[in-house]
Amino acid sequence: MARRPKTPKWLAARKAASSAGAAKAPADWLARALSRAGVVAPRSVAELLEGRHVRVQGKVVTEGFSPLFAGDRVEVKGRPVDLSPTTVVLVFHKPKGLVVAGDDREGPGTVFEALEARLPPELQGYGWHAVGRLDRDTTGLLLFTNDEQFVGFATSPETHLAKRYLVTVGGTVTPEKLERLQGGLTLDGYTTRPAKASLRPDGRLELVLTEGKYHQVKHMVNAVGLGTVALHREAVGDLVLDIPEGELRRLTDEEVATRLHYVPRHLRGADGAEDEPSSGSSTP
Ligand code: URA
């Protein structure tokens, strides 16, 4: 006889909450809320919970998928913690060689490994998401955040947040090629949005896109008969990369608001909105 599949822990926790008569929707899961708020990094959450160090409404909770409700009192090692939504954004000057998605045991590693090695103590408790992707051989501006809503905002084509790339091309950039790049190209069944394309005095092609399909710059460059020798992202929105390769810095709230056009969550009124886990890359 076929065995009944075991109910996953997260589902059991959700069912328990609703059968306890909880009419209101959970605001978050405990583990996710702790990492979002910078209390404990995702890789250390289980240890903290299993060590019986976390209490919710005065009761020890050991299950990371336990729902949290708005206003729940959470204590870690006997101290109350503030789990209200915050937005932290970091800018990293990605060197060539690091990968954004997946692991890279044979190679130079991932951007998350580079991030962890550079995080100051006060940022080590967060779970991080990369905001969009850069290829292994692409250098330049990569953002990290603890806020999945910001990932959605910055990567959605609806937002029209510009990404500025500099391409060292193989071949000759002509006015006709620039015009084709600007007007929209049909690639693999989709048409690119109108873009800005120009030739820099140093011979590099400057492309400004408001969308980010997989390998989009390389595909666009290829579609007009050029090759990509090197690719660098110089700016996102009105934020221009201003740190040396391999370095990381935290953006101020003002930079997030005025250069990336996103109001940090801790500066808004209570929004209480539940957001879905990000589909982007994030720390394990
Ligand atoms: N487009 C690409 O082709 N690669 C990148 O890394 C970013 C945009």
Short mmCIF file of C-alpha atoms and ligand atoms in Angstrom, two decimals:
data_model
loop_
_atom_site.label_atom_id
_atom_site.label_comp_id
_atom_site.label_asym_id
_atom_site.label_seq_id
_atom_site.Cartn_x
_atom_site.Cartn_y
_atom_site.Cartn_z
CA MET A 1 0.00 0.00 0.00
CA ALA A 2 1.29 3.42 -0.92
CA ARG A 3 2.34 5.47 2.09
CA ARG A 4 0.63 8.80 2.56
CA PRO A 5 3.07 11.61 1.89
CA LYS A 6 4.20 13.37 5.05
CA THR A 7 2.72 16.86 5.48
CA PRO A 8 5.53 19.35 5.05
CA LYS A 9 6.38 21.27 8.21
CA TRP A 10 5.43 24.62 6.76
CA LEU A 11 1.99 23.36 5.82
CA ALA A 12 1.45 21.78 9.23
CA ALA A 13 2.38 25.06 10.90
CA ARG A 14 -0.04 27.00 8.70
CA LYS A 15 -2.83 24.48 9.30
CA ALA A 16 -2.24 24.58 13.04
CA ALA A 17 -2.52 28.35 12.98
CA SER A 18 -5.80 28.35 11.11
CA SER A 19 -7.35 25.55 13.17
CA ALA A 20 -6.48 27.54 16.29
CA GLY A 21 -9.02 30.01 15.03
CA ALA A 22 -6.58 32.55 13.66
CA ALA A 23 -8.79 34.48 11.29
CA LYS A 24 -6.11 37.02 10.45
CA ALA A 25 -3.44 36.19 7.91
CA PRO A 26 0.09 35.65 9.20
CA ALA A 27 2.34 38.61 8.52
CA ASP A 28 5.36 36.38 7.99
CA TRP A 29 7.14 33.17 8.91
CA LEU A 30 9.34 33.31 11.94
CA ALA A 31 12.66 32.35 10.27
CA ARG A 32 12.14 34.68 7.37
CA ALA A 33 11.15 37.57 9.59
CA LEU A 34 14.26 37.11 11.76
CA SER A 35 16.59 37.24 8.73
CA ARG A 36 14.74 40.07 7.05
CA ALA A 37 15.08 42.15 10.17
CA GLY A 38 18.80 41.42 10.52
CA VAL A 39 18.47 39.40 13.74
CA VAL A 40 20.07 36.20 12.46
CA ALA A 41 21.44 35.09 9.07
CA PRO A 42 19.48 32.32 7.30
CA ARG A 43 22.25 29.75 7.81
CA SER A 44 22.15 30.29 11.60
CA VAL A 45 18.38 30.44 12.13
CA ALA A 46 17.91 26.70 12.70
CA GLU A 47 20.62 26.62 15.37
CA LEU A 48 19.03 29.55 17.19
CA LEU A 49 15.58 27.97 17.09
CA GLU A 50 16.72 24.47 17.99
CA GLY A 51 18.66 25.96 20.89
CA ARG A 52 15.25 27.16 22.19
CA HIS A 53 16.44 30.75 22.17
CA VAL A 54 13.38 32.25 20.46
CA ARG A 55 10.07 33.02 22.13
CA VAL A 56 6.92 34.28 20.48
CA GLN A 57 4.27 35.71 22.78
CA GLY A 58 6.25 34.27 25.68
CA LYS A 59 6.37 30.69 24.30
CA VAL A 60 9.46 28.93 22.97
CA VAL A 61 9.15 28.30 19.23
CA THR A 62 11.52 25.93 17.44
CA GLU A 63 9.85 25.75 14.01
CA GLY A 64 11.09 28.31 11.49
CA PHE A 65 7.91 28.14 9.44
CA SER A 66 5.73 29.13 12.39
CA PRO A 67 3.51 31.99 11.33
CA LEU A 68 3.99 35.38 12.91
CA PHE A 69 1.04 37.70 13.29
CA ALA A 70 1.08 41.46 13.31
CA GLY A 71 1.94 42.67 16.79
CA ASP A 72 3.43 39.36 18.00
CA ARG A 73 6.06 39.89 20.66
CA VAL A 74 9.30 38.11 19.75
CA GLU A 75 12.27 37.63 22.06
CA VAL A 76 15.69 36.23 21.21
CA LYS A 77 17.84 35.06 24.12
CA GLY A 78 15.52 36.88 26.47
CA ARG A 79 15.58 40.22 24.67
CA PRO A 80 12.73 41.71 22.65
CA VAL A 81 13.54 42.16 18.95
CA ASP A 82 11.99 44.54 16.47
CA LEU A 83 10.84 42.68 13.36
CA SER A 84 9.12 45.58 11.64
CA PRO A 85 9.95 45.87 7.92
CA THR A 86 13.21 47.54 6.98
CA THR A 87 15.01 48.09 3.70
CA VAL A 88 18.77 47.83 3.54
CA VAL A 89 20.47 48.16 0.16
CA LEU A 90 24.15 47.51 -0.54
CA VAL A 91 26.10 48.28 -3.66
CA PHE A 92 28.88 45.93 -4.72
CA HIS A 93 31.42 46.47 -7.48
CA LYS A 94 31.41 42.97 -8.91
CA PRO A 95 34.71 41.73 -10.28
CA LYS A 96 34.88 39.38 -13.23
CA GLY A 97 34.66 35.67 -12.39
CA LEU A 98 32.07 35.57 -9.58
CA VAL A 99 28.66 34.00 -10.25
CA VAL A 100 25.36 35.44 -9.01
CA ALA A 101 23.22 32.28 -9.22
CA GLY A 102 24.05 28.76 -8.07
CA ASP A 103 27.29 27.62 -6.48
CA ASP A 104 30.77 27.64 -7.92
CA ARG A 105 32.92 25.09 -6.09
CA GLU A 106 35.43 24.76 -8.93
CA GLY A 107 35.67 28.47 -9.73
CA PRO A 108 36.38 31.75 -7.93
CA GLY A 109 33.05 31.58 -6.08
CA THR A 110 29.77 33.42 -5.76
CA VAL A 111 28.91 37.03 -5.14
CA PHE A 112 27.31 35.90 -1.85
CA GLU A 113 30.61 34.47 -0.64
CA ALA A 114 32.27 37.76 -1.57
CA LEU A 115 29.48 39.62 0.24
CA GLU A 116 29.80 37.60 3.44
CA ALA A 117 33.53 38.21 3.52
CA ARG A 118 32.94 41.97 3.39
CA LEU A 119 29.90 42.46 5.65
CA PRO A 120 30.45 44.60 8.75
CA PRO A 121 29.20 42.96 12.00
CA GLU A 122 25.98 45.01 12.11
CA LEU A 123 24.87 43.60 8.73
CA GLN A 124 25.78 39.96 9.32
CA GLY A 125 22.35 38.96 10.65
CA TYR A 126 20.47 39.67 7.42
CA GLY A 127 19.40 37.36 4.62
CA TRP A 128 20.49 38.88 1.31
CA HIS A 129 19.07 38.85 -2.20
CA ALA A 130 20.94 39.91 -5.30
CA VAL A 131 18.89 42.44 -7.26
CA GLY A 132 18.90 40.99 -10.76
CA ARG A 133 21.81 39.12 -12.26
CA LEU A 134 25.12 39.83 -13.90
CA ASP A 135 26.97 37.18 -15.89
CA ARG A 136 30.17 35.66 -14.54
CA ASP A 137 32.28 37.73 -16.92
CA THR A 138 30.36 40.99 -16.35
CA THR A 139 31.81 43.56 -13.97
CA GLY A 140 30.18 46.49 -12.23
CA LEU A 141 27.23 47.57 -10.17
CA LEU A 142 25.33 44.83 -8.36
CA LEU A 143 22.82 45.60 -5.61
CA PHE A 144 22.01 43.40 -2.62
CA THR A 145 19.05 43.87 -0.32
CA ASN A 146 17.17 42.25 2.56
CA ASP A 147 13.86 43.44 1.08
CA GLU A 148 12.14 41.23 -1.50
CA GLN A 149 9.77 44.05 -2.38
CA PHE A 150 12.75 46.09 -3.48
CA VAL A 151 13.97 43.19 -5.65
CA GLY A 152 10.56 43.10 -7.34
CA PHE A 153 10.53 46.85 -7.78
CA ALA A 154 14.03 47.15 -9.25
CA THR A 155 13.78 44.18 -11.60
CA SER A 156 10.24 44.70 -12.88
CA PRO A 157 10.11 46.13 -16.41
CA GLU A 158 7.09 48.13 -15.23
CA THR A 159 9.33 50.24 -13.01
CA HIS A 160 11.45 51.44 -15.95
CA LEU A 161 14.51 51.69 -13.71
CA ALA A 162 17.35 52.30 -16.17
CA LYS A 163 20.45 50.09 -16.22
CA ARG A 164 23.49 51.57 -17.95
CA TYR A 165 26.02 49.22 -19.52
CA LEU A 166 29.36 49.84 -21.20
CA VAL A 167 30.31 47.28 -23.80
CA THR A 168 33.76 46.78 -25.25
CA VAL A 169 32.74 45.51 -28.65
CA GLY A 170 34.38 43.43 -31.32
CA GLY A 171 33.60 45.14 -34.64
CA THR A 172 32.74 48.63 -35.74
CA VAL A 173 29.87 50.59 -34.23
CA THR A 174 28.07 52.47 -37.01
CA PRO A 175 25.20 54.97 -36.78
CA GLU A 176 22.93 52.32 -38.36
CA LYS A 177 23.80 49.80 -35.65
CA LEU A 178 23.13 52.40 -32.95
CA GLU A 179 19.78 53.12 -34.51
CA ARG A 180 18.84 49.44 -34.59
CA LEU A 181 19.86 48.99 -30.95
CA GLN A 182 17.70 51.96 -29.97
CA GLY A 183 14.64 51.04 -31.94
CA GLY A 184 13.92 47.58 -30.57
CA LEU A 185 15.25 44.24 -31.83
CA THR A 186 13.49 40.95 -32.15
CA LEU A 187 15.40 38.35 -30.16
CA ASP A 188 14.30 34.81 -29.44
CA GLY A 189 10.63 35.66 -29.87
CA TYR A 190 10.51 38.97 -27.99
CA THR A 191 11.11 42.56 -29.03
CA THR A 192 13.41 44.64 -26.91
CA ARG A 193 12.13 47.92 -25.58
CA PRO A 194 13.42 51.13 -27.04
CA ALA A 195 16.86 51.71 -25.54
CA LYS A 196 19.51 54.42 -25.57
CA ALA A 197 22.65 53.58 -27.49
CA SER A 198 25.68 55.76 -28.10
CA LEU A 199 29.38 55.53 -28.76
CA ARG A 200 31.69 56.79 -26.02
CA PRO A 201 34.88 58.70 -26.91
CA ASP A 202 36.90 55.70 -25.62
CA GLY A 203 35.26 53.49 -28.27
CA ARG A 204 32.93 51.65 -25.90
CA LEU A 205 29.27 51.25 -26.67
CA GLU A 206 26.94 52.71 -24.02
CA LEU A 207 23.56 51.00 -23.73
CA VAL A 208 20.79 52.07 -21.36
CA LEU A 209 18.01 49.51 -20.90
CA THR A 210 14.86 49.53 -18.81
CA GLU A 211 14.47 45.76 -18.80
CA GLY A 212 16.75 42.85 -18.02
CA LYS A 213 16.18 39.67 -19.98
CA TYR A 214 18.70 36.86 -19.74
CA HIS A 215 21.96 37.86 -21.52
CA GLN A 216 20.06 40.76 -23.03
CA VAL A 217 22.99 43.07 -23.72
CA LYS A 218 25.08 40.33 -25.32
CA HIS A 219 22.13 39.19 -27.44
CA MET A 220 21.37 42.75 -28.58
CA VAL A 221 25.00 43.44 -29.45
CA ASN A 222 25.19 40.15 -31.30
CA ALA A 223 21.96 40.87 -33.21
CA VAL A 224 23.55 43.93 -34.82
CA GLY A 225 26.64 42.00 -35.88
CA LEU A 226 29.00 42.97 -33.06
CA GLY A 227 30.72 40.84 -30.42
CA THR A 228 30.94 41.50 -26.66
CA VAL A 229 34.55 41.54 -25.54
CA ALA A 230 33.82 42.98 -22.07
CA LEU A 231 30.67 44.12 -20.30
CA HIS A 232 30.41 46.51 -17.37
CA ARG A 233 27.33 47.89 -15.57
CA GLU A 234 28.00 51.46 -14.62
CA ALA A 235 24.69 52.68 -13.20
CA VAL A 236 21.25 51.61 -12.02
CA GLY A 237 18.62 54.33 -11.92
CA ASP A 238 20.49 57.47 -10.88
CA LEU A 239 23.01 55.51 -8.82
CA VAL A 240 26.42 55.53 -10.46
CA LEU A 241 29.07 53.06 -9.33
CA ASP A 242 31.53 54.98 -7.16
CA ILE A 243 33.63 52.33 -5.41
CA PRO A 244 36.66 50.32 -6.57
CA GLU A 245 36.28 46.79 -7.88
CA GLY A 246 35.63 44.22 -5.14
CA GLU A 247 34.31 46.79 -2.65
CA LEU A 248 30.94 47.03 -0.97
CA ARG A 249 29.09 49.91 0.62
CA ARG A 250 25.71 50.48 2.23
CA LEU A 251 23.46 53.04 0.59
CA THR A 252 21.85 55.70 2.72
CA ASP A 253 18.04 55.86 2.89
CA GLU A 254 18.29 59.06 0.91
CA GLU A 255 20.23 57.37 -1.89
CA VAL A 256 17.69 54.54 -2.01
CA ALA A 257 14.85 57.06 -2.25
CA THR A 258 16.37 59.61 -4.61
CA ARG A 259 18.70 57.52 -6.79
CA LEU A 260 16.78 54.25 -6.92
CA HIS A 261 13.33 55.86 -6.52
CA TYR A 262 12.20 53.43 -3.81
CA VAL A 263 10.98 54.52 -0.41
CA PRO A 264 12.62 52.27 2.24
CA ARG A 265 10.01 50.25 4.11
CA HIS A 266 10.99 51.60 7.52
CA LEU A 267 10.21 55.12 6.31
CA ARG A 268 6.65 54.26 5.27
CA GLY A 269 3.55 53.94 7.38
CA ALA A 270 2.57 50.45 8.54
CA ASP A 271 1.85 48.52 5.35
CA GLY A 272 1.52 45.07 6.89
CA ALA A 273 1.52 43.59 3.39
CA GLU A 274 2.66 39.99 3.07
CA ASP A 275 5.06 39.55 0.21
CA GLU A 276 6.07 36.39 -1.54
CA PRO A 277 9.54 34.92 -1.31
CA SER A 278 11.79 36.38 -3.99
CA SER A 279 12.42 34.33 -7.10
CA GLY A 280 15.87 35.88 -7.38
CA SER A 281 19.14 34.58 -5.95
CA SER A 282 19.62 34.80 -2.22
CA THR A 283 21.82 33.66 0.64
CA PRO A 284 21.17 30.05 1.68
N1 URA B 1 23.17 41.57 -20.16
C1 URA B 1 24.05 40.58 -20.39
O1 URA B 1 24.14 40.05 -21.49
N2 URA B 1 24.83 40.19 -19.35
C2 URA B 1 24.82 40.76 -18.15
O2 URA B 1 25.57 40.37 -17.27
C3 URA B 1 23.90 41.81 -17.93
C4 URA B 1 23.08 42.19 -18.95
#
